[in-house]
């Protein structure tokens, strides 16, 4: 079979990333591509959420898939999303800029199948927004509650 004869399909997948207990006075944004930023879809004192979608692309193997779209960063097997903070989120007067790296690798075929069976829903990941030293969580952040889940 040639590469051009392989069958692939793509479907939209709704995702939500929620920052729990973020530090006050720090702006957050979802990074699209290299330079575009998207503001939060919901924000309270204790939570900041970003709702967005990615594409799930499947190929010939029933278990193989990949995620793609403007918010998806990294190589195959290392996909992630960036949340930018402070100066990196466009906050004027911020003391610095940071990024939190949220892994997409916890999104499994089993999770996608369970979401499809519900016929609606969103996959959500949450992480603690404040690091131990009191600033914003940055770099690769651990997900709360066992990682990605259906809400």
PDB file of C-alpha atoms in Angstrom:
ATOM      1  CA  UNK A   1       0.000   0.000   0.000  1.00  0.00           C
ATOM      2  CA  UNK A   2       1.375   3.382  -0.934  1.00  0.00           C
ATOM      3  CA  UNK A   3       1.287   6.375   1.345  1.00  0.00           C
ATOM      4  CA  UNK A   4      -1.280   8.057  -0.886  1.00  0.00           C
ATOM      5  CA  UNK A   5      -3.666   5.094  -0.673  1.00  0.00           C
ATOM      6  CA  UNK A   6      -3.733   4.973   3.134  1.00  0.00           C
ATOM      7  CA  UNK A   7      -7.065   6.032   4.556  1.00  0.00           C
ATOM      8  CA  UNK A   8      -7.140   8.655   7.242  1.00  0.00           C
ATOM      9  CA  UNK A   9      -9.974  10.477   8.915  1.00  0.00           C
ATOM     10  CA  UNK A  10     -10.124  13.437  11.258  1.00  0.00           C
ATOM     11  CA  UNK A  11     -12.658  14.458  13.851  1.00  0.00           C
ATOM     12  CA  UNK A  12     -12.847  17.390  16.248  1.00  0.00           C
ATOM     13  CA  UNK A  13     -12.105  16.793  19.916  1.00  0.00           C
ATOM     14  CA  UNK A  14     -13.212  19.341  22.524  1.00  0.00           C
ATOM     15  CA  UNK A  15     -10.618  19.953  25.241  1.00  0.00           C
ATOM     16  CA  UNK A  16     -10.568  22.058  28.397  1.00  0.00           C
ATOM     17  CA  UNK A  17      -7.567  22.958  30.486  1.00  0.00           C
ATOM     18  CA  UNK A  18      -8.343  24.367  33.918  1.00  0.00           C
ATOM     19  CA  UNK A  19      -5.787  26.146  36.073  1.00  0.00           C
ATOM     20  CA  UNK A  20      -6.729  25.594  39.733  1.00  0.00           C
ATOM     21  CA  UNK A  21      -5.824  28.282  42.294  1.00  0.00           C
ATOM     22  CA  UNK A  22      -3.703  30.481  40.033  1.00  0.00           C
ATOM     23  CA  UNK A  23      -1.631  33.226  41.624  1.00  0.00           C
ATOM     24  CA  UNK A  24      -3.454  36.572  41.620  1.00  0.00           C
ATOM     25  CA  UNK A  25      -2.480  39.374  39.249  1.00  0.00           C
ATOM     26  CA  UNK A  26      -0.945  37.073  36.621  1.00  0.00           C
ATOM     27  CA  UNK A  27      -2.539  36.938  33.153  1.00  0.00           C
ATOM     28  CA  UNK A  28      -2.865  33.607  31.304  1.00  0.00           C
ATOM     29  CA  UNK A  29      -3.336  32.761  27.620  1.00  0.00           C
ATOM     30  CA  UNK A  30      -3.405  29.653  25.431  1.00  0.00           C
ATOM     31  CA  UNK A  31      -0.683  29.646  22.779  1.00  0.00           C
ATOM     32  CA  UNK A  32      -1.667  28.863  19.190  1.00  0.00           C
ATOM     33  CA  UNK A  33       1.196  28.167  16.814  1.00  0.00           C
ATOM     34  CA  UNK A  34       4.256  30.262  17.565  1.00  0.00           C
ATOM     35  CA  UNK A  35       2.780  33.659  18.397  1.00  0.00           C
ATOM     36  CA  UNK A  36      -1.024  33.722  18.642  1.00  0.00           C
ATOM     37  CA  UNK A  37      -2.678  33.879  22.052  1.00  0.00           C
ATOM     38  CA  UNK A  38      -6.232  33.049  23.121  1.00  0.00           C
ATOM     39  CA  UNK A  39      -7.753  34.474  26.297  1.00  0.00           C
ATOM     40  CA  UNK A  40      -9.447  32.208  28.860  1.00  0.00           C
ATOM     41  CA  UNK A  41     -13.032  31.125  28.175  1.00  0.00           C
ATOM     42  CA  UNK A  42     -13.858  31.322  31.896  1.00  0.00           C
ATOM     43  CA  UNK A  43     -12.076  32.936  34.809  1.00  0.00           C
ATOM     44  CA  UNK A  44     -12.765  33.223  38.530  1.00  0.00           C
ATOM     45  CA  UNK A  45     -10.495  33.892  41.495  1.00  0.00           C
ATOM     46  CA  UNK A  46      -9.917  30.149  41.949  1.00  0.00           C
ATOM     47  CA  UNK A  47     -10.031  28.807  38.367  1.00  0.00           C
ATOM     48  CA  UNK A  48      -9.071  29.777  34.841  1.00  0.00           C
ATOM     49  CA  UNK A  49     -10.326  27.608  31.976  1.00  0.00           C
ATOM     50  CA  UNK A  50      -9.457  27.381  28.302  1.00  0.00           C
ATOM     51  CA  UNK A  51     -11.862  25.589  25.949  1.00  0.00           C
ATOM     52  CA  UNK A  52     -10.518  24.724  22.510  1.00  0.00           C
ATOM     53  CA  UNK A  53     -10.543  21.886  20.025  1.00  0.00           C
ATOM     54  CA  UNK A  54      -7.980  19.749  18.299  1.00  0.00           C
ATOM     55  CA  UNK A  55      -8.286  17.213  15.512  1.00  0.00           C
ATOM     56  CA  UNK A  56      -7.966  13.489  16.117  1.00  0.00           C
ATOM     57  CA  UNK A  57      -6.474  11.955  12.985  1.00  0.00           C
ATOM     58  CA  UNK A  58      -6.752   8.188  12.618  1.00  0.00           C
ATOM     59  CA  UNK A  59      -5.051   6.010  10.073  1.00  0.00           C
ATOM     60  CA  UNK A  60      -5.139   2.372   9.055  1.00  0.00           C
ATOM     61  CA  UNK A  61      -4.476   0.967  12.530  1.00  0.00           C
ATOM     62  CA  UNK A  62      -7.551   1.059  14.794  1.00  0.00           C
ATOM     63  CA  UNK A  63      -5.516   2.058  17.850  1.00  0.00           C
ATOM     64  CA  UNK A  64      -3.219   4.595  16.205  1.00  0.00           C
ATOM     65  CA  UNK A  65      -4.145   8.269  16.172  1.00  0.00           C
ATOM     66  CA  UNK A  66      -2.486  11.630  16.420  1.00  0.00           C
ATOM     67  CA  UNK A  67      -3.627  15.035  17.594  1.00  0.00           C
ATOM     68  CA  UNK A  68      -3.135  18.135  15.507  1.00  0.00           C
ATOM     69  CA  UNK A  69      -4.277  21.725  15.315  1.00  0.00           C
ATOM     70  CA  UNK A  70      -3.056  25.247  16.055  1.00  0.00           C
ATOM     71  CA  UNK A  71      -2.819  24.649  19.819  1.00  0.00           C
ATOM     72  CA  UNK A  72      -0.900  21.363  19.501  1.00  0.00           C
ATOM     73  CA  UNK A  73       2.864  21.632  19.932  1.00  0.00           C
ATOM     74  CA  UNK A  74       5.661  19.051  19.757  1.00  0.00           C
ATOM     75  CA  UNK A  75       6.484  15.939  17.774  1.00  0.00           C
ATOM     76  CA  UNK A  76       4.462  12.742  17.515  1.00  0.00           C
ATOM     77  CA  UNK A  77       4.622  10.903  20.838  1.00  0.00           C
ATOM     78  CA  UNK A  78       5.422  14.162  22.640  1.00  0.00           C
ATOM     79  CA  UNK A  79       2.346  16.323  21.934  1.00  0.00           C
ATOM     80  CA  UNK A  80       1.494  19.128  24.365  1.00  0.00           C
ATOM     81  CA  UNK A  81      -0.195  22.510  24.738  1.00  0.00           C
ATOM     82  CA  UNK A  82       1.365  25.691  26.128  1.00  0.00           C
ATOM     83  CA  UNK A  83      -0.347  28.087  28.509  1.00  0.00           C
ATOM     84  CA  UNK A  84       1.507  31.390  28.617  1.00  0.00           C
ATOM     85  CA  UNK A  85       1.664  33.644  31.663  1.00  0.00           C
ATOM     86  CA  UNK A  86       2.689  37.171  32.522  1.00  0.00           C
ATOM     87  CA  UNK A  87       4.669  38.925  29.789  1.00  0.00           C
ATOM     88  CA  UNK A  88       4.348  35.850  27.513  1.00  0.00           C
ATOM     89  CA  UNK A  89       0.545  36.227  27.781  1.00  0.00           C
ATOM     90  CA  UNK A  90       0.775  39.887  26.775  1.00  0.00           C
ATOM     91  CA  UNK A  91       0.456  41.269  30.314  1.00  0.00           C
ATOM     92  CA  UNK A  92       1.832  44.806  30.368  1.00  0.00           C
ATOM     93  CA  UNK A  93       4.037  45.430  33.394  1.00  0.00           C
ATOM     94  CA  UNK A  94       4.399  41.751  34.283  1.00  0.00           C
ATOM     95  CA  UNK A  95       7.614  40.952  36.169  1.00  0.00           C
ATOM     96  CA  UNK A  96       8.461  38.127  33.738  1.00  0.00           C
ATOM     97  CA  UNK A  97       6.995  35.658  31.252  1.00  0.00           C
ATOM     98  CA  UNK A  98       6.491  31.934  31.715  1.00  0.00           C
ATOM     99  CA  UNK A  99       4.872  28.955  30.032  1.00  0.00           C
ATOM    100  CA  UNK A 100       3.232  25.837  31.420  1.00  0.00           C
ATOM    101  CA  UNK A 101       3.511  22.717  29.281  1.00  0.00           C
ATOM    102  CA  UNK A 102       0.424  20.461  29.440  1.00  0.00           C
ATOM    103  CA  UNK A 103       0.969  17.002  28.002  1.00  0.00           C
ATOM    104  CA  UNK A 104      -1.605  15.543  25.610  1.00  0.00           C
ATOM    105  CA  UNK A 105      -0.057  12.079  25.850  1.00  0.00           C
ATOM    106  CA  UNK A 106      -2.568  11.010  28.524  1.00  0.00           C
ATOM    107  CA  UNK A 107      -5.339  11.141  25.921  1.00  0.00           C
ATOM    108  CA  UNK A 108      -5.745   7.473  25.004  1.00  0.00           C
ATOM    109  CA  UNK A 109      -7.841   5.525  22.508  1.00  0.00           C
ATOM    110  CA  UNK A 110      -9.843   4.149  25.460  1.00  0.00           C
ATOM    111  CA  UNK A 111     -10.639   7.691  26.628  1.00  0.00           C
ATOM    112  CA  UNK A 112     -11.634   8.767  23.098  1.00  0.00           C
ATOM    113  CA  UNK A 113     -13.910   5.725  22.720  1.00  0.00           C
ATOM    114  CA  UNK A 114     -15.579   6.452  26.093  1.00  0.00           C
ATOM    115  CA  UNK A 115     -16.170  10.059  25.046  1.00  0.00           C
ATOM    116  CA  UNK A 116     -17.668   8.937  21.715  1.00  0.00           C
ATOM    117  CA  UNK A 117     -19.984   6.535  23.532  1.00  0.00           C
ATOM    118  CA  UNK A 118     -21.376   9.463  25.561  1.00  0.00           C
ATOM    119  CA  UNK A 119     -22.167  11.375  22.338  1.00  0.00           C
ATOM    120  CA  UNK A 120     -21.168  14.631  24.050  1.00  0.00           C
ATOM    121  CA  UNK A 121     -18.672  15.949  26.513  1.00  0.00           C
ATOM    122  CA  UNK A 122     -15.263  17.463  26.860  1.00  0.00           C
ATOM    123  CA  UNK A 123     -11.905  16.055  27.912  1.00  0.00           C
ATOM    124  CA  UNK A 124     -10.542  18.145  30.754  1.00  0.00           C
ATOM    125  CA  UNK A 125      -7.168  18.356  32.448  1.00  0.00           C
ATOM    126  CA  UNK A 126      -6.521  20.388  35.588  1.00  0.00           C
ATOM    127  CA  UNK A 127      -3.288  21.496  37.195  1.00  0.00           C
ATOM    128  CA  UNK A 128      -2.287  23.571  40.214  1.00  0.00           C
ATOM    129  CA  UNK A 129      -1.642  27.120  39.032  1.00  0.00           C
ATOM    130  CA  UNK A 130       0.578  28.160  41.915  1.00  0.00           C
ATOM    131  CA  UNK A 131       4.000  26.591  42.416  1.00  0.00           C
ATOM    132  CA  UNK A 132       5.461  25.882  45.869  1.00  0.00           C
ATOM    133  CA  UNK A 133       7.400  29.142  45.913  1.00  0.00           C
ATOM    134  CA  UNK A 134       4.178  31.106  45.283  1.00  0.00           C
ATOM    135  CA  UNK A 135       4.696  32.020  41.625  1.00  0.00           C
ATOM    136  CA  UNK A 136       2.874  30.475  38.688  1.00  0.00           C
ATOM    137  CA  UNK A 137       3.398  26.804  37.854  1.00  0.00           C
ATOM    138  CA  UNK A 138       5.609  26.503  34.824  1.00  0.00           C
ATOM    139  CA  UNK A 139       7.512  24.053  32.641  1.00  0.00           C
ATOM    140  CA  UNK A 140       5.958  20.558  32.484  1.00  0.00           C
ATOM    141  CA  UNK A 141       3.117  20.622  34.989  1.00  0.00           C
ATOM    142  CA  UNK A 142       1.663  17.496  36.644  1.00  0.00           C
ATOM    143  CA  UNK A 143      -2.035  17.015  36.024  1.00  0.00           C
ATOM    144  CA  UNK A 144      -4.418  16.724  38.971  1.00  0.00           C
ATOM    145  CA  UNK A 145      -6.925  13.914  39.521  1.00  0.00           C
ATOM    146  CA  UNK A 146      -5.232  11.284  37.407  1.00  0.00           C
ATOM    147  CA  UNK A 147      -4.925  13.395  34.244  1.00  0.00           C
ATOM    148  CA  UNK A 148      -7.386  13.802  31.378  1.00  0.00           C
ATOM    149  CA  UNK A 149     -11.015  12.939  32.150  1.00  0.00           C
ATOM    150  CA  UNK A 150     -14.448  13.260  30.597  1.00  0.00           C
ATOM    151  CA  UNK A 151     -16.666  16.081  31.924  1.00  0.00           C
TER     152      UNK A 151
END
